[in-house]
Short mmCIF file of C-alpha atoms and ligand atoms in Angstrom, two decimals:
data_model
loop_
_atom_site.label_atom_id
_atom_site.label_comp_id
_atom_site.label_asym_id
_atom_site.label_seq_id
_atom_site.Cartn_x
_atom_site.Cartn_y
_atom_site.Cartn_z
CA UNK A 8 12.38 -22.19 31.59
CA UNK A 9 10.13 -20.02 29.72
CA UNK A 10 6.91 -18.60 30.91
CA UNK A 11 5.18 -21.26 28.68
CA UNK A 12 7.12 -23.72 29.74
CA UNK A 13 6.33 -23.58 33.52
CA UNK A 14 3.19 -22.71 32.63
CA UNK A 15 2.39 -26.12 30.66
CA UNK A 16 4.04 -27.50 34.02
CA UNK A 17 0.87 -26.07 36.49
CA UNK A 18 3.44 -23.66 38.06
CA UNK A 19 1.82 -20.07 38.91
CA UNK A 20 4.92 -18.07 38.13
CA UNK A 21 5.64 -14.24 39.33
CA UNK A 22 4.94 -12.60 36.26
CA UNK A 23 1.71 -14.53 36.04
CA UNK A 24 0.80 -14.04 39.53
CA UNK A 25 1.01 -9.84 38.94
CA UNK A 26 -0.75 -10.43 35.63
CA UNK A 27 -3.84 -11.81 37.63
CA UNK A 28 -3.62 -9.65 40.54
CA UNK A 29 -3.57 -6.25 38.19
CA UNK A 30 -6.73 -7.93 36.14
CA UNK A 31 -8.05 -9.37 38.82
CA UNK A 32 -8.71 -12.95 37.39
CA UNK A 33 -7.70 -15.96 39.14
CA UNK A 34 -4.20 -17.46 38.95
CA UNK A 35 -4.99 -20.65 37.78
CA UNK A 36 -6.75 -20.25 34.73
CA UNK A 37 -4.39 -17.38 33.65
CA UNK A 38 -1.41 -20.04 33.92
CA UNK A 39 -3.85 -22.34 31.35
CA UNK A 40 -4.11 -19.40 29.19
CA UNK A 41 -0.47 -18.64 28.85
CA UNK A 42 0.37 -22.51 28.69
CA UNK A 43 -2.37 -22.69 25.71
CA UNK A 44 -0.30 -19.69 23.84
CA UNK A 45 -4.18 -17.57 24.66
CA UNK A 46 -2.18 -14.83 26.79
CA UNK A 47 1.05 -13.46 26.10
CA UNK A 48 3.35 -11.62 29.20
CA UNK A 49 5.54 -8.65 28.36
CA UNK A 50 8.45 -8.90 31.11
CA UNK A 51 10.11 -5.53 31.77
CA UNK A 52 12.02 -6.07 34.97
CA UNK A 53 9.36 -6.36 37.97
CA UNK A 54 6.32 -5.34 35.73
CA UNK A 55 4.61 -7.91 33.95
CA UNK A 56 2.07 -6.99 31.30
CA UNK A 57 -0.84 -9.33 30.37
CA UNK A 58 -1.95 -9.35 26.70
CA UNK A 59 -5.41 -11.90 25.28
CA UNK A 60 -8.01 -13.98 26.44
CA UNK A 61 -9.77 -11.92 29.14
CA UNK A 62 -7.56 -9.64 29.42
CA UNK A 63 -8.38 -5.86 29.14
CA UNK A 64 -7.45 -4.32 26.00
CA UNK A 65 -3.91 -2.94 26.43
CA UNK A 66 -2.20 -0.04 24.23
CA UNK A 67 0.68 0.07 21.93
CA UNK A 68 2.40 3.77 21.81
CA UNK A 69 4.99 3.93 18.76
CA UNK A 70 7.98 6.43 19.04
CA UNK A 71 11.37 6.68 17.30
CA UNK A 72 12.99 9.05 14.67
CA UNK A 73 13.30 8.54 10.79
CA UNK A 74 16.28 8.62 9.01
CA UNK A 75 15.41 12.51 8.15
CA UNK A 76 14.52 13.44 11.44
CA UNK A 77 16.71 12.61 14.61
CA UNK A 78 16.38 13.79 18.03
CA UNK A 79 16.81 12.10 20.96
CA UNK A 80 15.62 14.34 23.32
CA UNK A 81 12.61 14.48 21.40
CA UNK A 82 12.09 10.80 21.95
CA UNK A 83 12.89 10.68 25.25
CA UNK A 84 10.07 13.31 26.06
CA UNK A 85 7.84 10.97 24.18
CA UNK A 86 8.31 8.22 25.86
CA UNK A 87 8.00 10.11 28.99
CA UNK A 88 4.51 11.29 27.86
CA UNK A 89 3.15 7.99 26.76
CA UNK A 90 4.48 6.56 29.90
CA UNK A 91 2.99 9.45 32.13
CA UNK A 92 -0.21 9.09 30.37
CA UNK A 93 -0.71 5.37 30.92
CA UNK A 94 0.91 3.70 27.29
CA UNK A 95 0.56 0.31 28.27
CA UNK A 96 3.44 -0.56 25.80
CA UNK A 97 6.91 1.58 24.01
CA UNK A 98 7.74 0.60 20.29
CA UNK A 99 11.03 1.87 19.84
CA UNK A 100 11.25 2.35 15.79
CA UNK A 101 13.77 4.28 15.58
CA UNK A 102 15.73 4.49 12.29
CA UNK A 103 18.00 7.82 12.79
CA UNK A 104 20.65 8.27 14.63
CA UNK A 105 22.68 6.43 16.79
CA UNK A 106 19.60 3.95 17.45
CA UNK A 107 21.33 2.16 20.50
CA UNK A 108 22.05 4.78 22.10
CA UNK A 109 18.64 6.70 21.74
CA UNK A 110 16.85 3.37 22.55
CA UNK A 111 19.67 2.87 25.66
CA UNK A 112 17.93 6.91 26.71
CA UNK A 113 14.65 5.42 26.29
CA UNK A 114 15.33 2.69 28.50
CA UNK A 115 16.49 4.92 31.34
CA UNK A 116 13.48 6.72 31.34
CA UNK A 117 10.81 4.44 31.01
CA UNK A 118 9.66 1.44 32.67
CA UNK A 119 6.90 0.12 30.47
CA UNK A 120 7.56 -2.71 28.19
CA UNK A 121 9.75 -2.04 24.93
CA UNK A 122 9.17 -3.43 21.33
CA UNK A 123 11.59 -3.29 18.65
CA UNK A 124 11.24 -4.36 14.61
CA UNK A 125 14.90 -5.40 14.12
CA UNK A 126 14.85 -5.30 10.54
CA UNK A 127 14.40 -1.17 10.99
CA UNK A 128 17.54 -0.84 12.68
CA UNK A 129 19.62 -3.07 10.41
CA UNK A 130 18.12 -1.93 7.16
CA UNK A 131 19.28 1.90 8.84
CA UNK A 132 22.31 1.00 9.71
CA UNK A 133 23.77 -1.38 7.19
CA UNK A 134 21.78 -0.53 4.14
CA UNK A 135 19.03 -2.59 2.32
CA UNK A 136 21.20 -3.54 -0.15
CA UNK A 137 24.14 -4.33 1.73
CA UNK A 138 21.88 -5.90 4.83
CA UNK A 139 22.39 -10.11 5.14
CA UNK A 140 20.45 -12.35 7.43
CA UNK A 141 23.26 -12.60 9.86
CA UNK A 142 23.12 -8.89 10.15
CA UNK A 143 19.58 -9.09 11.23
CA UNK A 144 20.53 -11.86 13.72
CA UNK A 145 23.23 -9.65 15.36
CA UNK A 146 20.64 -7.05 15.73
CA UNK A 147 18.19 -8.84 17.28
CA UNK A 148 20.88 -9.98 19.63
CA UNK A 149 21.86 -6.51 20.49
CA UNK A 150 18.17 -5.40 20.63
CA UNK A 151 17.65 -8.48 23.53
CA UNK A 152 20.55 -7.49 25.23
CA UNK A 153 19.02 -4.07 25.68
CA UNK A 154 16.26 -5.54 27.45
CA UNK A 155 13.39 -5.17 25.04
CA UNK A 156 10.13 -7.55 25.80
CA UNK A 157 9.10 -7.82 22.36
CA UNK A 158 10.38 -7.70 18.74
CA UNK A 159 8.44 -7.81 15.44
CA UNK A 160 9.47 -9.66 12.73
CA UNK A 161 6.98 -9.85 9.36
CA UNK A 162 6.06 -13.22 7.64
CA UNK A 163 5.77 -12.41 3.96
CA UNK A 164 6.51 -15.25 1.48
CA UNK A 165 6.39 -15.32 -1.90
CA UNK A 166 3.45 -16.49 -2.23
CA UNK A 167 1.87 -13.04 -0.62
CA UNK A 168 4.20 -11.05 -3.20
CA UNK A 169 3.32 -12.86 -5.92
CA UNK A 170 -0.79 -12.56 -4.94
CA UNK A 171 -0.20 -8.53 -4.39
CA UNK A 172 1.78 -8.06 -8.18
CA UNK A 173 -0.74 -9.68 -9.43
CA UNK A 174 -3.62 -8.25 -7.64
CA UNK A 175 -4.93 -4.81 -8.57
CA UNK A 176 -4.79 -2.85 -4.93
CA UNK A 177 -5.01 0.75 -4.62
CA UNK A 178 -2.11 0.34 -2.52
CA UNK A 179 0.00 -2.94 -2.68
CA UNK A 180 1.72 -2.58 0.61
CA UNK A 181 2.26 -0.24 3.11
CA UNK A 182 3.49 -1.96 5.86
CA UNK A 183 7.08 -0.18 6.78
CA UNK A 184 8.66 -3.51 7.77
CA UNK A 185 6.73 -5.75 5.56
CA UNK A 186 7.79 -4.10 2.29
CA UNK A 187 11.67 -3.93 4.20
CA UNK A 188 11.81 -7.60 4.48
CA UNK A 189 10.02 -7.78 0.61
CA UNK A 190 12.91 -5.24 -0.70
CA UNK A 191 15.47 -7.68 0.61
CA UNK A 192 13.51 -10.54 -0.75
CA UNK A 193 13.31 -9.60 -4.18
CA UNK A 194 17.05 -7.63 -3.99
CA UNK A 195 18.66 -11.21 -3.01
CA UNK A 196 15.95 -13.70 -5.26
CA UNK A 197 15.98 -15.64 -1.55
CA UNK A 198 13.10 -16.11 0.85
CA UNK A 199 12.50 -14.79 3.64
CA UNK A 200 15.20 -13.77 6.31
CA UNK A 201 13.01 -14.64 9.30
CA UNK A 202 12.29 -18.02 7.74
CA UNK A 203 15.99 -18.91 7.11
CA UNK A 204 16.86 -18.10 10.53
CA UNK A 205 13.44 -18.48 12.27
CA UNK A 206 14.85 -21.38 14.68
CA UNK A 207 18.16 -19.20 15.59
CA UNK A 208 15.64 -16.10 15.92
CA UNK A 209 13.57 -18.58 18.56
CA UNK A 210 16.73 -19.49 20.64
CA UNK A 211 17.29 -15.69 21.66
CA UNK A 212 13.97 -14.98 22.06
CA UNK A 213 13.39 -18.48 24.22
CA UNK A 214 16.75 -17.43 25.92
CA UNK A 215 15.32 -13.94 27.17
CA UNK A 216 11.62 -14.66 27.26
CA UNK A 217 10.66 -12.06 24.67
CA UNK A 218 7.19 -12.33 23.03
CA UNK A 219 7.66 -12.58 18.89
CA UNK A 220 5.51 -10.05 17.21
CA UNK A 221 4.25 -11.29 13.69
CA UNK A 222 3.89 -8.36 11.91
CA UNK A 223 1.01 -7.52 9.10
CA UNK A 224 2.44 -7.01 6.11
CA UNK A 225 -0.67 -7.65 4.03
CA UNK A 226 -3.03 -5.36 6.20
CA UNK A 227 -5.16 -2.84 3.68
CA UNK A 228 -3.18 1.00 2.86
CA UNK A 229 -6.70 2.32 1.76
CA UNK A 230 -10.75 1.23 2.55
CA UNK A 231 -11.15 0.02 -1.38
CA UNK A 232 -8.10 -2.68 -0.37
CA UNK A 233 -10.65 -5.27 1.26
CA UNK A 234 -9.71 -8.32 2.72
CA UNK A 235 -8.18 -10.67 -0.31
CA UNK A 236 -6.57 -13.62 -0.67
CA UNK A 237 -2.96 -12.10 0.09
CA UNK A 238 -4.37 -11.53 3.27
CA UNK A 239 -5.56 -14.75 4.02
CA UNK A 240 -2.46 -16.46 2.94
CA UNK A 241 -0.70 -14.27 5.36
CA UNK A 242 -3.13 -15.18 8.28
CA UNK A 243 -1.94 -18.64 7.61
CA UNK A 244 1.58 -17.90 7.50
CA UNK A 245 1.83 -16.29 10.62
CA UNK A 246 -0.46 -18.86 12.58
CA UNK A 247 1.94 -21.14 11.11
CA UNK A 248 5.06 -19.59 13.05
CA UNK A 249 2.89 -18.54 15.82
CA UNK A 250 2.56 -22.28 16.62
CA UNK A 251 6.16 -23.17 15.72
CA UNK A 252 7.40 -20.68 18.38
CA UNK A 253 4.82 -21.66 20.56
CA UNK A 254 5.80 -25.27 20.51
CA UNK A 255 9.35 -23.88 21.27
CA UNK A 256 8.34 -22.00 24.51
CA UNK A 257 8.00 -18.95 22.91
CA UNK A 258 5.42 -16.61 23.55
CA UNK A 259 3.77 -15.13 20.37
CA UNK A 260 1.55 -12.28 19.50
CA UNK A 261 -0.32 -11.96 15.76
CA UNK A 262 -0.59 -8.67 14.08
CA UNK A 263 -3.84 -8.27 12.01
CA UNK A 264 -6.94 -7.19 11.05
CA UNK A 265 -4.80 -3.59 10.66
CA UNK A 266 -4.60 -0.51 8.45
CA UNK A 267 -7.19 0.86 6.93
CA UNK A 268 -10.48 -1.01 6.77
CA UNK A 269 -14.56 0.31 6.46
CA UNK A 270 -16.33 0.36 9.25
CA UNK A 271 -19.11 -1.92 8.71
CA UNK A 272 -16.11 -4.84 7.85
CA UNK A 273 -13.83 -4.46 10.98
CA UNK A 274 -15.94 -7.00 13.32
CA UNK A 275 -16.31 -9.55 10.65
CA UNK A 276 -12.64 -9.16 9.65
CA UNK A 277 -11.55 -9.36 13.74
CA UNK A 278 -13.91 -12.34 14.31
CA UNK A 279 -12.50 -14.26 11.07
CA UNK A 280 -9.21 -13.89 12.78
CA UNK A 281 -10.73 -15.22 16.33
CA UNK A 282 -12.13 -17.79 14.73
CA UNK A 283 -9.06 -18.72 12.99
CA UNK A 284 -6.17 -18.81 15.36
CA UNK A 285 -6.04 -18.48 19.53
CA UNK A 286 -3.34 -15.86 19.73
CA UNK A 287 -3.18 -12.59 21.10
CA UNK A 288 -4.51 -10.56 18.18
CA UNK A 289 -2.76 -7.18 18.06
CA UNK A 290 -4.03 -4.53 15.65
CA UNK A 291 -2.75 -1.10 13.95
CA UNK A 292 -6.04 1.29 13.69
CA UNK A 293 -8.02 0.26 12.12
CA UNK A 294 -9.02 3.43 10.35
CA UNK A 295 -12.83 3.55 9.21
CA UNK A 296 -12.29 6.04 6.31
CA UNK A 297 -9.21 7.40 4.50
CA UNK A 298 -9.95 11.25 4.89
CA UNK A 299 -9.59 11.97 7.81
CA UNK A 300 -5.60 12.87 7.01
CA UNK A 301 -4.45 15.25 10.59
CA UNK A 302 -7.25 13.50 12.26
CA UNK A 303 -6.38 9.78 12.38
CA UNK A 304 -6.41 9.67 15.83
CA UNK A 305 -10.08 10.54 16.10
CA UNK A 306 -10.92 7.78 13.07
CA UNK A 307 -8.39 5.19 14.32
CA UNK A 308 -10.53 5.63 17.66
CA UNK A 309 -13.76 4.85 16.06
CA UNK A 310 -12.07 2.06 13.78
CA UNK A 311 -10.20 0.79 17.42
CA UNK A 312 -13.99 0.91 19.51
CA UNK A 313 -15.32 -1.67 17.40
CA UNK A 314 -11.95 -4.10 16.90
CA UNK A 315 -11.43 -3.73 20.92
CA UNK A 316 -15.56 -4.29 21.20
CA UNK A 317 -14.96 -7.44 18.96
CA UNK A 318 -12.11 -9.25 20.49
CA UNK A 319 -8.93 -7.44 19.79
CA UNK A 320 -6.45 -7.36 22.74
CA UNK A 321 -3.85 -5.00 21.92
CA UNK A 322 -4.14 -1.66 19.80
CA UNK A 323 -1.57 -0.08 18.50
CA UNK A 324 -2.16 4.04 18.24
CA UNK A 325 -2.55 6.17 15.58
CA UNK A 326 -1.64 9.71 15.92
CA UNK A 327 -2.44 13.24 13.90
CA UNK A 328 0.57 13.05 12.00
CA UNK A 329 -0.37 9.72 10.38
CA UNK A 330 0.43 9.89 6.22
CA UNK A 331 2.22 13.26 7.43
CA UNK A 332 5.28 13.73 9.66
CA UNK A 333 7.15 12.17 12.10
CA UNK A 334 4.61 12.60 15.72
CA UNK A 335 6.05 14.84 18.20
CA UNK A 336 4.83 14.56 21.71
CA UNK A 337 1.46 16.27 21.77
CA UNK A 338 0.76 14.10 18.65
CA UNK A 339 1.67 11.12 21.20
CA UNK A 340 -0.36 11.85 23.72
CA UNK A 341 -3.29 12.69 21.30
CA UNK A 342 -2.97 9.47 19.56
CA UNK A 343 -2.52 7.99 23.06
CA UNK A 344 -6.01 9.39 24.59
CA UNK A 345 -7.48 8.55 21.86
CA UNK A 346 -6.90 4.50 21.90
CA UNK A 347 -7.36 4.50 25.79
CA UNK A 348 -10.62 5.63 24.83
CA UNK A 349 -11.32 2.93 22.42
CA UNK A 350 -9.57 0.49 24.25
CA UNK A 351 -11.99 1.92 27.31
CA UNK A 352 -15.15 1.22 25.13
CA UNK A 353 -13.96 -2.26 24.07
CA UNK A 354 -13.36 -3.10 27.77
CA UNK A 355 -17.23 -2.18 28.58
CA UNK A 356 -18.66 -4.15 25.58
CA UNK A 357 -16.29 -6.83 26.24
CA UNK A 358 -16.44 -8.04 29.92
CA UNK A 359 -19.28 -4.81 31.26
CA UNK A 360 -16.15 -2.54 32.79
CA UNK A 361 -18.14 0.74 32.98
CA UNK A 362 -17.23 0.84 37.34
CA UNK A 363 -15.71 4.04 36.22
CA UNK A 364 -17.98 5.61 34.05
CA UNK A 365 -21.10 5.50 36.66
CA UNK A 366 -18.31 6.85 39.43
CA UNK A 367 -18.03 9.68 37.42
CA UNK A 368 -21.60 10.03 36.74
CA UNK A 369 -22.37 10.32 40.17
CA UNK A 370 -19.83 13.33 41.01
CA UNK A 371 -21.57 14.92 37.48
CA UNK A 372 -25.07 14.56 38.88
CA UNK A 373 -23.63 16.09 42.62
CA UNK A 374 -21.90 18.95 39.90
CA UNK A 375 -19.04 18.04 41.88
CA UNK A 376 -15.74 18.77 39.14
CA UNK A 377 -13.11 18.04 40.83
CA UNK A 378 -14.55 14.58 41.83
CA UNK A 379 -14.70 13.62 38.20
CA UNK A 380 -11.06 14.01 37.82
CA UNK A 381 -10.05 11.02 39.36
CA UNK A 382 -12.01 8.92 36.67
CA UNK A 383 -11.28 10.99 33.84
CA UNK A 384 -8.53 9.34 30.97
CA UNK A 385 -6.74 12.62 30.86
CA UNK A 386 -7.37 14.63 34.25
CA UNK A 387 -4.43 17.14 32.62
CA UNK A 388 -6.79 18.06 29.84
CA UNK A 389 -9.68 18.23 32.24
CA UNK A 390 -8.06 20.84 34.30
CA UNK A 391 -6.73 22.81 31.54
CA UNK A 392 -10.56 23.06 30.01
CA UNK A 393 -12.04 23.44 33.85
CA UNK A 394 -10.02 26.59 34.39
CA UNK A 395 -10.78 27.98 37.97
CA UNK A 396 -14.27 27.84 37.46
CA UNK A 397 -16.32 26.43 40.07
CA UNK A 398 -19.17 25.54 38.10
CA UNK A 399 -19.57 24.73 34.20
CA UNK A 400 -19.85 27.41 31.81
CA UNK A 401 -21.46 25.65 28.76
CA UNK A 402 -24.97 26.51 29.57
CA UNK A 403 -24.15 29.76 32.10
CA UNK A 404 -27.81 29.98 34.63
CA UNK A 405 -29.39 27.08 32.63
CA UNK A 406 -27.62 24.08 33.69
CA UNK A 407 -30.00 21.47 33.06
CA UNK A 408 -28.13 19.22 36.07
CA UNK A 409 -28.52 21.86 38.66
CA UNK A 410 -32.55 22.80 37.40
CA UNK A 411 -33.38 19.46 37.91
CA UNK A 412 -31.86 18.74 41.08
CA UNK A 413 -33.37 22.25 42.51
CA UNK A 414 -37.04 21.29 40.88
CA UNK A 415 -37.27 17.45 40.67
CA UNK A 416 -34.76 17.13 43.62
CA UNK A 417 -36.86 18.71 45.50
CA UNK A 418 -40.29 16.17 44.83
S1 LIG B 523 -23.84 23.70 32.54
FE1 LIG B 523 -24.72 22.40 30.93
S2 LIG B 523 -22.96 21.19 30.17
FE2 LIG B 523 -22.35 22.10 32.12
S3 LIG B 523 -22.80 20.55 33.66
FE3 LIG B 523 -24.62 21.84 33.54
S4 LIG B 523 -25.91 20.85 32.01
FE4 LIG B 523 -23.88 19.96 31.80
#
């Protein structure tokens, strides 16, 4: 049975039982929430990772080489970073290479959950224009073999490609996967791959427990791409296989409310999916402006504050290298810092987690540094800019902290 399955039948199962005990929410209603499709559980071995309703905000780190850069060693030490710095969650995109084998490395060095997009690897290794739904199909069955927790799969019809041709964006599509599975679309005049073989796709997925992933295809490349109608149609498309897999036992997470979106839209646009569908809603960025090209990181963060604040429940990263290069692993663990701290901020507006914030106040108003380290997101960073000092340097004999503990201390 899946993990919807005996949760629709009252049974607190392991996985759920960690779930609650990490969040520290009660058993019970956490079984409801997976049974109801509200929470989805990554299964990685003994870790279980909780993802929705009630939930804190978890963290999506994306690694992997391109077809013109391949290392696995590099990927490897990425994964190790994002793991080391508290990645709640591996996408393994790789697209170079001898993908098994790198994502086999990853594997052994990691113990977070994994998330593939299938159609990468096949497209990579078969060719877009050679690739056939059955060659998807044996991917995916290779890719759950491997152990992965989660795989993406995108839910364009042509009803999407037709609104986007006809539709004057800045920037029709830029989803990697999305325009993969539209390539193959309009190559073969069929529809969609996933839809053809959606009920084979669910029988692996039911078989191993792994969460589907429906990818946003229609999500904005630029801030002048608002919300339209292709995106709409695509919010209905995916709740409509969200609740087909769910029905099936499947556990299912919606992409959305991604890309590139202004700031004063991004909690109207993650509400309006709230309002619309139940499922974990997992989103890319979103990035706030488009200029901040090196910097995405530091927008995506802003952009990621107020979709976490709002209701999102999983954020994927963005890193410096966004619109650039492939991310090594300081961009990772940029990117990485960056979302905690967004996913951090959502936390506090969400359900008032700020325990650590005032902890760390306290050791700031008792000047005590190395107290603070315990609470900070990334003690490394903390120690590097600390040095040896004792004290803090920024304002030398001035330090407004210890002046006011000497003089109003004192009253
Ligand atoms: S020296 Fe200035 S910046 Fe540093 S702790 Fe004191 S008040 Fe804060």
């Amino acid at each position: 049975m899946t993990l919807i399955e005996e949760a629709s039948a009252g049974k607190i199962t392991i996985p759920v039982a960690t779930v609650a005990g990490n969040e520290g929410i009660d058993p019970e209603s956490l079984t409801r929430r997976v049974a109801e499709g509200r929470v989805a559980i990554m299964q990685r071995g003994d870790r279980a990772l909780g993802i929705g309703q009630g939930l804190c905000t978890k963290v999506n780190v994306n690694i992997g080489t391109s077809t013109l850069q391949i290392s696995q060693e590099k990927e490897v030490t990425k994964a190790k970073v994002a793991e080391k710095l508290g990645a709640d969650t591996i996408s393994d995109l790789s697209m170079g290479g001898d993908i098994p084998c790198i994502r086999r490395e990853i594997f052994r060095h990691t113990t977070v959950p994994i998330t593939t997009v299938p159609i990468y690897q096949t497209a990579a290794e078969v060719g877009l224009q050679k690739m056939q739904g059955k060659d998807i199909l044996t991917t995916i069955h290779q890719q759950a073999e491997q152990g992965i927790s989660s795989l993406v799969i995108h839910g364009v019809n042509w009803r999407i490609l037709d609104l986007l041709k006809g539709k004057k964006r800045l920037l029709p599509m830029v989803s990697k996967g999305g325009s993969i599975t539209s390539a193959y679309m309009c190559i073969h005049d069929c529809d969609n791959p996933f839809f053809e073989f959606f009920d084979e796709i669910l029988a692996i997925l039911k078989r191993y427990d792994i969460v589907l992933s429906l990818g946003n295809t229609a999500r904005s490349g630029c801030i002048q791409d608002a919300r339209d109608r292709a995106q709409q149609e695509e919010i209905r498309q995916n709740i409509s296989l969200a609740e087909r897999a769910h029905a099936e036992g499947v556990q299912v997470i919606i992409e959305g409310a991604g890309g590139h979106i202004r700031y004063d839209r991004i909690a109207r646009y993650i509400r309006y999916y709230k309002r619309h569908t139940r499922f974990p809603l997992f989103v890319a960025g979103p990035l706030p402006t488009d200029i901040a090209i090196g910097y995405d990181h530091i927008a995506g963060c802003v952009g990621a504050s107020v979709a976490s604040a709002n209701g999102a429940d999983y954020l994927c990263y963005l890193t410096p290298a966004e619109h650039l290069c492939l991310p090594n692993a300081e961009h990772v663990r940029e990117g990485l810092v960056a979302f905690k701290i967004a996913a951090h901020i959502g936390d506090m507006v969400k359900y008032g987690k700020d325990g650590a914030d005032r902890a760390l106040s306290l050791k700031r108003a008792e000047l005590d540094r190395s107290g603070q380290l315990a609470f900070a997101i990334d003690e490394d960073r903390v120690k590097v800019l600390a040095g040896n000092g004792m004290d803090c340097s920024m304002c030398g004999d001035f330090c407004a902290i210890r002046m006011m503990k000497n003089y109003l201390g004192s009253r």
